[in-house]
Short mmCIF file of C-alpha atoms and ligand atoms in Angstrom, two decimals:
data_model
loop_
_atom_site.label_atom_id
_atom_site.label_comp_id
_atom_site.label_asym_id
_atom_site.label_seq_id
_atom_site.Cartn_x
_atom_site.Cartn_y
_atom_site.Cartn_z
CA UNK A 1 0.00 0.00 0.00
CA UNK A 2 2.86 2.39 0.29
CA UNK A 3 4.70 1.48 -2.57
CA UNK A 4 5.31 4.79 -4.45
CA UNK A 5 4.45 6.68 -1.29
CA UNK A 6 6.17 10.30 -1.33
CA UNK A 7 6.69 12.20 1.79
CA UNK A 8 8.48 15.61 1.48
CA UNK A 9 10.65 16.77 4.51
CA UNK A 10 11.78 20.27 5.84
CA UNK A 11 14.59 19.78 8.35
CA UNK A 12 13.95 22.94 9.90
CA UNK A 13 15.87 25.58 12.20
CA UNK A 14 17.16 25.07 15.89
CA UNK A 15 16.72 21.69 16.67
CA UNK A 16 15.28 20.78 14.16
CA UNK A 17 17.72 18.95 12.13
CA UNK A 18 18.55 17.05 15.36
CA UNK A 19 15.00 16.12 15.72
CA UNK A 20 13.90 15.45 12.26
CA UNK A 21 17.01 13.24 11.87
CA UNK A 22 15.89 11.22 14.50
CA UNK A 23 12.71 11.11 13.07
CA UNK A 24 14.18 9.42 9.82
CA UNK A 25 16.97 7.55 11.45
CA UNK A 26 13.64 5.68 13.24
CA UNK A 27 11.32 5.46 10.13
CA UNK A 28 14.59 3.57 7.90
CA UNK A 29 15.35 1.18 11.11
CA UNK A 30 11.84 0.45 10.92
CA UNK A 31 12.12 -0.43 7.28
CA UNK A 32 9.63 2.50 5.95
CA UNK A 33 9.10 1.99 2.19
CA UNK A 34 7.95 5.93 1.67
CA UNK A 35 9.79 7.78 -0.07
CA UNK A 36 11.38 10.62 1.55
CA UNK A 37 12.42 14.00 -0.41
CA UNK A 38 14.31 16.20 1.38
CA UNK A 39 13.95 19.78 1.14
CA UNK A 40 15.26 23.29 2.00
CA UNK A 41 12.77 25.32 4.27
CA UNK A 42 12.87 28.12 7.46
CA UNK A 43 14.50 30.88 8.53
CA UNK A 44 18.16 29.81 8.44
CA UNK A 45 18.40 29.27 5.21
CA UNK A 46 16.56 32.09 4.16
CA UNK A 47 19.18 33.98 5.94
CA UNK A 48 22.12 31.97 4.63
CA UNK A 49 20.35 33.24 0.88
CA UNK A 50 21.03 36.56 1.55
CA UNK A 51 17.21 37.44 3.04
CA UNK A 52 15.85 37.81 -0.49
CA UNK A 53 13.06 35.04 -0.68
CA UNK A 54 9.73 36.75 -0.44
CA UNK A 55 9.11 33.17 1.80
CA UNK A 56 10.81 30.69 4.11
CA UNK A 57 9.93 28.47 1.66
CA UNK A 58 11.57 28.02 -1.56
CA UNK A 59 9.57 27.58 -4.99
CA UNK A 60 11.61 24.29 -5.43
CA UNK A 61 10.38 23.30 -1.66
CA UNK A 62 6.39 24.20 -2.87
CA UNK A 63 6.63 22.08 -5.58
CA UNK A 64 8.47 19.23 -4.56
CA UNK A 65 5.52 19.45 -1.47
CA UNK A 66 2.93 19.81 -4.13
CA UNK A 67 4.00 16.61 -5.72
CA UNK A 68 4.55 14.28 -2.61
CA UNK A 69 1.35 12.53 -0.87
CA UNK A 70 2.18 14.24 3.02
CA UNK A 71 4.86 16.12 4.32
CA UNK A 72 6.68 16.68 7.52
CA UNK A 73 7.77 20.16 8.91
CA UNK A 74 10.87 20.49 11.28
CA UNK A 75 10.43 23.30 13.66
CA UNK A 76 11.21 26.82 12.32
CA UNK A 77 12.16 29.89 13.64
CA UNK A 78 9.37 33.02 12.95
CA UNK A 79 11.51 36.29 12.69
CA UNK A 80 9.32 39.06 14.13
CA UNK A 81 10.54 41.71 11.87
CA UNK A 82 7.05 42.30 10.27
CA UNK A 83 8.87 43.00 6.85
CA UNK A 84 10.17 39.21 7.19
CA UNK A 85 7.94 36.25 5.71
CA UNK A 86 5.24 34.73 7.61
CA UNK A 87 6.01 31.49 9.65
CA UNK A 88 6.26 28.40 7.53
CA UNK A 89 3.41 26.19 9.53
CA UNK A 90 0.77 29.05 8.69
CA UNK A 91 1.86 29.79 5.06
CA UNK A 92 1.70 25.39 4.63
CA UNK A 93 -1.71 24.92 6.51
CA UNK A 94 -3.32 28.03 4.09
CA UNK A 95 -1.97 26.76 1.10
CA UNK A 96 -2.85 23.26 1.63
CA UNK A 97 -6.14 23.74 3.27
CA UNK A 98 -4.91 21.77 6.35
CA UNK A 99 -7.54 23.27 8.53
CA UNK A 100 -7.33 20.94 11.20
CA UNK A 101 -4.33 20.72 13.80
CA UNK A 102 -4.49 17.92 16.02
CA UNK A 103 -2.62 17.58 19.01
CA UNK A 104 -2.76 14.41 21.39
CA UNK A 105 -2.43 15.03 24.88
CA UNK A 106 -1.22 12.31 27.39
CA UNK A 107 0.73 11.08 30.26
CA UNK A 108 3.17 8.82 31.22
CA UNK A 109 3.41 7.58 34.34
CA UNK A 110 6.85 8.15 34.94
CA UNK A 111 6.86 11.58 34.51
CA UNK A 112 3.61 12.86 36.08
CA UNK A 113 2.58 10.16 38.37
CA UNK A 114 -0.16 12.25 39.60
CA UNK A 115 -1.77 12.75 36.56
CA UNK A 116 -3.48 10.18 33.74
CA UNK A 117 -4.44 12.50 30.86
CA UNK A 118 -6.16 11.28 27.71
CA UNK A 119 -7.83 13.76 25.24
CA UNK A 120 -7.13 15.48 22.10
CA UNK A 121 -7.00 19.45 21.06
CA UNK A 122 -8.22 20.26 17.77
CA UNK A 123 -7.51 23.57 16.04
CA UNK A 124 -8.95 25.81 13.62
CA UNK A 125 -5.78 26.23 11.80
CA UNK A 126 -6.46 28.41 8.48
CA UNK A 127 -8.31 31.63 9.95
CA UNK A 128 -8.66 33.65 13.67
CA UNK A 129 -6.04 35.62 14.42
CA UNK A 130 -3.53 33.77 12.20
CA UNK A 131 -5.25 35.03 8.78
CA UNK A 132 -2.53 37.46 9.02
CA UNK A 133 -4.28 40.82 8.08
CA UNK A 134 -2.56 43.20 10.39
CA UNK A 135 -2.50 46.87 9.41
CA UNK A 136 -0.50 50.07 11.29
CA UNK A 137 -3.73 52.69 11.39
CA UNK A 138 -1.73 55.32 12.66
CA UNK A 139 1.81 55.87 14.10
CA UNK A 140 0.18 54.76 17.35
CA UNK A 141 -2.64 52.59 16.71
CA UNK A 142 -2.25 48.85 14.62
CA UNK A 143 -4.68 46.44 14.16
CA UNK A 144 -5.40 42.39 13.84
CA UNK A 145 -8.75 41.09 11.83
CA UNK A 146 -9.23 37.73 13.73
CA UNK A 147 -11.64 36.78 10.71
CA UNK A 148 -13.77 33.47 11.46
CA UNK A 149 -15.83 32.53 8.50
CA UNK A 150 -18.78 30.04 8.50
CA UNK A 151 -17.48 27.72 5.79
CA UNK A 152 -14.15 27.65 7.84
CA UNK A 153 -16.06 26.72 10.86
CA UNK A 154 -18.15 24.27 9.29
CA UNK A 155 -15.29 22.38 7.82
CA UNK A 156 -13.64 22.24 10.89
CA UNK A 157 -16.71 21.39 12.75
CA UNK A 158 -17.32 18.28 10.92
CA UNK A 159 -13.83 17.54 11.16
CA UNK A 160 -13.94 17.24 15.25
CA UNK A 161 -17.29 15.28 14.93
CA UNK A 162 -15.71 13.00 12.49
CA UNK A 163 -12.63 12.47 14.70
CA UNK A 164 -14.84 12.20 17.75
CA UNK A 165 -17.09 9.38 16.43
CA UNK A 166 -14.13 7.29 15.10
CA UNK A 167 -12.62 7.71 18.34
CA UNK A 168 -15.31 6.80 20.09
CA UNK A 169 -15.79 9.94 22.00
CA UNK A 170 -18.74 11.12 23.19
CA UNK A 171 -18.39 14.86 24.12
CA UNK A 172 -16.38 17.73 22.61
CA UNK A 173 -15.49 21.00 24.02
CA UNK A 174 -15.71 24.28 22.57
CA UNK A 175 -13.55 26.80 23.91
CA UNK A 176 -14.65 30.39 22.58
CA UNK A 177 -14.60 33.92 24.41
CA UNK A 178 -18.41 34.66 23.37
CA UNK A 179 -19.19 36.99 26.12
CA UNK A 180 -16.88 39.27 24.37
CA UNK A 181 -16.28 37.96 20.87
CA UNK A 182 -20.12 37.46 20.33
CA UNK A 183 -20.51 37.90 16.54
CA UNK A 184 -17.12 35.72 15.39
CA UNK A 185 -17.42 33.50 18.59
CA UNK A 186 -21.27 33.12 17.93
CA UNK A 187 -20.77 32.03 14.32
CA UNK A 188 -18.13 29.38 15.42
CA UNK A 189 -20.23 27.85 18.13
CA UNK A 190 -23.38 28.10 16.05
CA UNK A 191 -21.38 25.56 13.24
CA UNK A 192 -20.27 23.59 16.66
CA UNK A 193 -23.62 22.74 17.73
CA UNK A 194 -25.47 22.27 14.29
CA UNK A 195 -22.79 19.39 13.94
CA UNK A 196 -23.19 18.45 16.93
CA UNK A 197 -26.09 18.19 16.26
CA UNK A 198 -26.08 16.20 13.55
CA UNK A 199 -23.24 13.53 14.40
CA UNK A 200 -24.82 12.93 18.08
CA UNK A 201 -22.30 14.38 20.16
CA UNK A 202 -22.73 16.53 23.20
CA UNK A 203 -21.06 20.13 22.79
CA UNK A 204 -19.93 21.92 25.80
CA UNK A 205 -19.11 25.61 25.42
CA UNK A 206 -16.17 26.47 28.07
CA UNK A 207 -14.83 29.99 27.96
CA UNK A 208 -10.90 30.37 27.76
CA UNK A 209 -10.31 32.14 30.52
CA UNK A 210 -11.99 29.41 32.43
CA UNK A 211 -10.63 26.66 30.38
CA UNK A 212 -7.12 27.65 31.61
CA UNK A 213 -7.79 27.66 35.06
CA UNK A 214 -9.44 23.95 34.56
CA UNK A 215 -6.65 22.80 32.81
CA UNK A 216 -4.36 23.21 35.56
CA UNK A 217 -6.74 22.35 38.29
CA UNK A 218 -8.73 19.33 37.49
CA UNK A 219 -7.47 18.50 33.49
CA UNK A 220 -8.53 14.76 34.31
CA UNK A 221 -12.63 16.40 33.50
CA UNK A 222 -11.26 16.48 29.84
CA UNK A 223 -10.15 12.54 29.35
CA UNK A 224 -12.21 11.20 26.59
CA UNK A 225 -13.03 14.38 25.07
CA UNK A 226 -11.81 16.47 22.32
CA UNK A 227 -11.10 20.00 22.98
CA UNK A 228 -11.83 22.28 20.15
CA UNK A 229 -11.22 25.88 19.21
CA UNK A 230 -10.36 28.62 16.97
CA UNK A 231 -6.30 29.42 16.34
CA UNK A 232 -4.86 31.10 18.32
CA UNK A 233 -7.21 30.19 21.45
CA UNK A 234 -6.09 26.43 20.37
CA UNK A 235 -2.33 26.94 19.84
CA UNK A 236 -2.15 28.48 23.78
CA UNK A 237 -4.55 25.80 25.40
CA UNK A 238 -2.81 22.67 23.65
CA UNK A 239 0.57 23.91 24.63
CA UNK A 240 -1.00 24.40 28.18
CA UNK A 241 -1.81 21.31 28.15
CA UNK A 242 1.92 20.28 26.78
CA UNK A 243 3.12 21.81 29.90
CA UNK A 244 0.59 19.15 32.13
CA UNK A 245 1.74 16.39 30.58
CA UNK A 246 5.53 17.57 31.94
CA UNK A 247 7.42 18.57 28.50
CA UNK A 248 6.24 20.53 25.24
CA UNK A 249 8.78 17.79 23.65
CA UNK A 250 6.19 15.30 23.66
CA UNK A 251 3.49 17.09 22.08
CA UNK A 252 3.14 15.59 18.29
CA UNK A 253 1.18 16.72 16.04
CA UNK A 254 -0.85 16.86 12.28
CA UNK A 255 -2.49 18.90 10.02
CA UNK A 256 -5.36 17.18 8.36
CA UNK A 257 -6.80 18.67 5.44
CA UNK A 258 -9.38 16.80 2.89
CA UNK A 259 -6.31 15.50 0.79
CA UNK A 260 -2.85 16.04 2.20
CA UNK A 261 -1.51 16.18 5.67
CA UNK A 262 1.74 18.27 7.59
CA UNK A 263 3.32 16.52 10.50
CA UNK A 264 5.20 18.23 12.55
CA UNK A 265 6.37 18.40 16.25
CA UNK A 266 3.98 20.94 18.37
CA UNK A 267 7.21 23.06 20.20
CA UNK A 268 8.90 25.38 18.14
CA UNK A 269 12.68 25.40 16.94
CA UNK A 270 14.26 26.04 20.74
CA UNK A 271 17.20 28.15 19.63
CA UNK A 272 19.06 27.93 23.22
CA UNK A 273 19.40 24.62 22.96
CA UNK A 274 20.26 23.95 19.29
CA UNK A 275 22.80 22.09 18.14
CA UNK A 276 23.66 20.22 21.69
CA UNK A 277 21.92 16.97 21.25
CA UNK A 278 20.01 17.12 23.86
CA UNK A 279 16.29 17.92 22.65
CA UNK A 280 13.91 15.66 22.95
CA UNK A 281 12.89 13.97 20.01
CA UNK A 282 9.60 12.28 21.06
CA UNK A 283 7.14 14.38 19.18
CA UNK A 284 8.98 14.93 16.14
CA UNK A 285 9.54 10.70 16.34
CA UNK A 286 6.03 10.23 17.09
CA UNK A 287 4.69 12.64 14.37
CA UNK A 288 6.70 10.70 11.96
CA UNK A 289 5.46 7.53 12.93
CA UNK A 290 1.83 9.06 12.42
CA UNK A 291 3.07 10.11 9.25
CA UNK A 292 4.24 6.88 8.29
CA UNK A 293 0.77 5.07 9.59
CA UNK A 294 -1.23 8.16 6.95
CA UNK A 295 0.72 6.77 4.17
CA UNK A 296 -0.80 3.52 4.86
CA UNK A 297 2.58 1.86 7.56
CA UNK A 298 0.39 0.80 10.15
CA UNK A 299 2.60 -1.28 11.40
CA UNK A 300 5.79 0.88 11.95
CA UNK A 301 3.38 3.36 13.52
CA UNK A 302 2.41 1.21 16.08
CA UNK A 303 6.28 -0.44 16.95
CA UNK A 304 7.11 3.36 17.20
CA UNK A 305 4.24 4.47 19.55
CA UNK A 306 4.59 1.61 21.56
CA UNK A 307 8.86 1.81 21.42
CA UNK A 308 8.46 5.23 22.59
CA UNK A 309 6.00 4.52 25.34
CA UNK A 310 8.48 1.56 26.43
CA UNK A 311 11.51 3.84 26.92
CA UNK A 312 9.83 6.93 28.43
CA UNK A 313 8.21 4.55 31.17
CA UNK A 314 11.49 2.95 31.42
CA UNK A 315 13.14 6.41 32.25
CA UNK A 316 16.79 5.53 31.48
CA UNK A 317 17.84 6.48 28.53
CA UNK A 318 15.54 9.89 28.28
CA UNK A 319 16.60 13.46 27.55
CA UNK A 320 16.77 16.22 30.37
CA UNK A 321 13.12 17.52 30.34
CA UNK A 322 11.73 14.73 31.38
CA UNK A 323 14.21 13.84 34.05
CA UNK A 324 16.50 11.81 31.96
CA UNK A 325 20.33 12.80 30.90
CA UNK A 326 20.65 11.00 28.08
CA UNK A 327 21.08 12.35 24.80
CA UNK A 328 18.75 13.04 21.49
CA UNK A 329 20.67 10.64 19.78
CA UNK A 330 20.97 8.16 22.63
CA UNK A 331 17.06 8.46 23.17
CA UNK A 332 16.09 7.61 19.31
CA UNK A 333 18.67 4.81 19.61
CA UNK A 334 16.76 3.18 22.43
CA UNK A 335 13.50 3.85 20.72
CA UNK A 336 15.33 1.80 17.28
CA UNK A 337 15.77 -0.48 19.66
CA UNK A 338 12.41 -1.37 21.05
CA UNK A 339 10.70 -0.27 17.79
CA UNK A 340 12.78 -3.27 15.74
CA UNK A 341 12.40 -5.99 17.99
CA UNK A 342 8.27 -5.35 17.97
CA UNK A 343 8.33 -5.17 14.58
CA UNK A 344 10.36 -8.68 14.69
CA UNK A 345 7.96 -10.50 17.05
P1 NAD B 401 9.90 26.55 21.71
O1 NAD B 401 8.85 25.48 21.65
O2 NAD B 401 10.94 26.53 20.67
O3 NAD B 401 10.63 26.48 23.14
C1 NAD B 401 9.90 26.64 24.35
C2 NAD B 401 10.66 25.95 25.49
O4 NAD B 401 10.56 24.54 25.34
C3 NAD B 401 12.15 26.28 25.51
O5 NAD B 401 12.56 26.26 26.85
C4 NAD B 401 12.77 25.11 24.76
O6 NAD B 401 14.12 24.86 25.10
C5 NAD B 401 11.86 23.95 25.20
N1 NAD B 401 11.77 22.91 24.17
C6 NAD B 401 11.15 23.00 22.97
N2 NAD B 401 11.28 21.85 22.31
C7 NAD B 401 11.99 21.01 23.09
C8 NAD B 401 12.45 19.67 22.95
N3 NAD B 401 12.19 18.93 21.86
N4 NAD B 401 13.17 19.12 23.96
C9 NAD B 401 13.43 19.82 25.09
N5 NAD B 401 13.01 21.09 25.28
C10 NAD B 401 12.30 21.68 24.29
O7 NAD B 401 9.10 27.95 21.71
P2 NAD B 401 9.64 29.45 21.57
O8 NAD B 401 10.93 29.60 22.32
O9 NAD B 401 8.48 30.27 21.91
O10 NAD B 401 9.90 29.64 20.02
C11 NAD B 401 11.17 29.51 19.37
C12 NAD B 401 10.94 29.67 17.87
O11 NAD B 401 10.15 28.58 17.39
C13 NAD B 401 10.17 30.95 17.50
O12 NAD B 401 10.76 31.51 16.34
C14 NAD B 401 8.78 30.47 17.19
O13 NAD B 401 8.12 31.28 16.25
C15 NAD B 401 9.05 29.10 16.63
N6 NAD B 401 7.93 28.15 16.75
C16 NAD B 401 7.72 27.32 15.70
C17 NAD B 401 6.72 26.37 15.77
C18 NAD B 401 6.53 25.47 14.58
O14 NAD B 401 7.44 25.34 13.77
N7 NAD B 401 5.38 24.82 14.45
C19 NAD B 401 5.95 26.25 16.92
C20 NAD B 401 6.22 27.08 18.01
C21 NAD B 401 7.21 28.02 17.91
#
């Protein structure tokens, strides 16, 4: 089934060649059949081209993604200058209507003993805040359009009901700011409960402010749920909840859209630690082993999961932020480990 498969890769800034290297080091142990395409993509190169590129992402890079069947994003720095290019995850889920970000959130024992988390966020990941239309009024006043639309909505609203039902989930929260935001917040939650509606599933509206404050209290109310929001809302309560589970290097993640997906680690390209092998590479491993199980490797995607689980219970050969002092290349090489001999039984 994956003969021919194509997946196109962006080794990113920071860490990220660290991580994503890991990621493939894992995938070719595992005996992956895709195809993998490197490609050139971020900030650092942009910089090494002299700063010219209108993007962080090369017209060779666009099409070489255009022709593959998924691709896989390395972390990448965002310059804030607001002359330099937008941020390669927004400019990749607008162009290739990836409008839903999912990001699995749970625990290991190990690390949070305290704590068994199980849910998932799910992000409107093509409009809000991140639609990108920022304008400079005056000298002293600027402006964001957080612009919700209902087709957007509705898309992503049948999205989270589909991924609810096939995960057997039974409730999904919406997390909106409606007693302010009433018109875009309205819309969003109007296209929440219509599907809602529709599929069977209970919708709970939670406000953000409050859904913060629950997080960190009592986040076990959320276990068989999936969280759902607009972008920017999404991208601060997911990484919340990265920070409950003990390490933002855990957090994996996709972007689904009708007929291509990005994969791509949740945390960002950690510049302070770049280039000492120490990052963790769990979420970039584990968002490559979803990749590999979208292109139709099943298999590998479950020996990596369950590799991955295996060492981070085990605890001794993890990286620092999750109480280990082992390093990123030491970690994927116990995760080859455990992932080969699954695959062998
Ligand atoms: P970050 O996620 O890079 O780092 C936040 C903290 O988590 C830092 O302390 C970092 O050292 C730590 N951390 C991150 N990944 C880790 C890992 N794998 N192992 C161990 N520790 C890890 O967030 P930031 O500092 O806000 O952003 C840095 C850059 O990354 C910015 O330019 C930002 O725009 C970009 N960013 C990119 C993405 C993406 O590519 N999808 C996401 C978030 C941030």
């Amino acid at each position: 089934m994956t003969a021919g498969k194509k997946a196109a890769v962006i080794r990113g800034d920071g860490i990220g060649p660290e991580v994503v290297d890991s990621m493939l080091r894992v995938l070719k142990a595992c005996n992956s059949q895709i195809e993998i395409v490197m490609c050139e993509g971020g900030s650092e190169q942009w910089e090494r081209n002299g700063r010219r590129d209108a993007s962080f992402i090369p017209d060779a890079t666009m099409k070489a993604l255009e022709e593959c069947d998924a691709c896989f994003k390395g972390p990448t720095t965002t310059i804030t200058d607001p002359k330099a290019p937008r941020s390669v995850a927004v400019t990749l889920r607008q162009k290739f209507n990836l409008y839903t970000n999912v990001r699995p959130i749970r625990t290991y024992r190990r690390i949070t003993p305290d704590k068994n988390l199980d849910f998932v966020c799910l992000r409107e990941a093509t409009e809000g805040l991140y639609a990108g239309i920022e304008m400079q009024i005056t000298d002293d006043v600027a402006i964001a359009i957080r612009k919700i639309t209902r087709q957007g909505s509705r898309r992503f609203a049948n999205a989270t009901m589909k991924w609810a039902k096939d995960h057997g989930l039974k409730k999904v929260v919406a997390i909106t700011k409606r007693n302010i935001l009433k018109t875009t917040d309205g819309l969003f939650l109007d296209e929440f409960l219509q599907a809602g509606k529709a599929a069977g599933i209970e919708i709970e509206e939670i406000y953000i402010d409050n859904m913060m404050q629950q997080l960190v209290v009592r986040p076990e109310q959320f276990n068989g749920t999936a969280l759902a929001s607009t972008n920017l809302f999404m991208d601060i309560v997911s990484e919340l909840a990265a920070g409950v589970t003990g390490s933002v290097g855990l957090m994996y993640s996709s972007n689904m859209g009708d007929n291509y997906a990005m994969f791509e680690a949740a945390h960002g390209s950690a510049p302070t630690i770049k280039g000492q092998n120490k990052a963790n590479p769990t979420a970039t491993v584990l968002a490559g082993a979803w990749m590999a199980g979208y292109l139709g490797e099943r298999h590998i995607q479950d020996a990596i999961f369950s590799a991955t689980e295996q060492v981070i219970e085990d605890g001794r050969v993890v990286t620092f932020d999750i109480g280990g002092s082992a390093s990123t290349a030491q970690m994927t090489d116990a995760i080859i480990e455990q992932a080969k001999a699954k695959l062998r039984k």
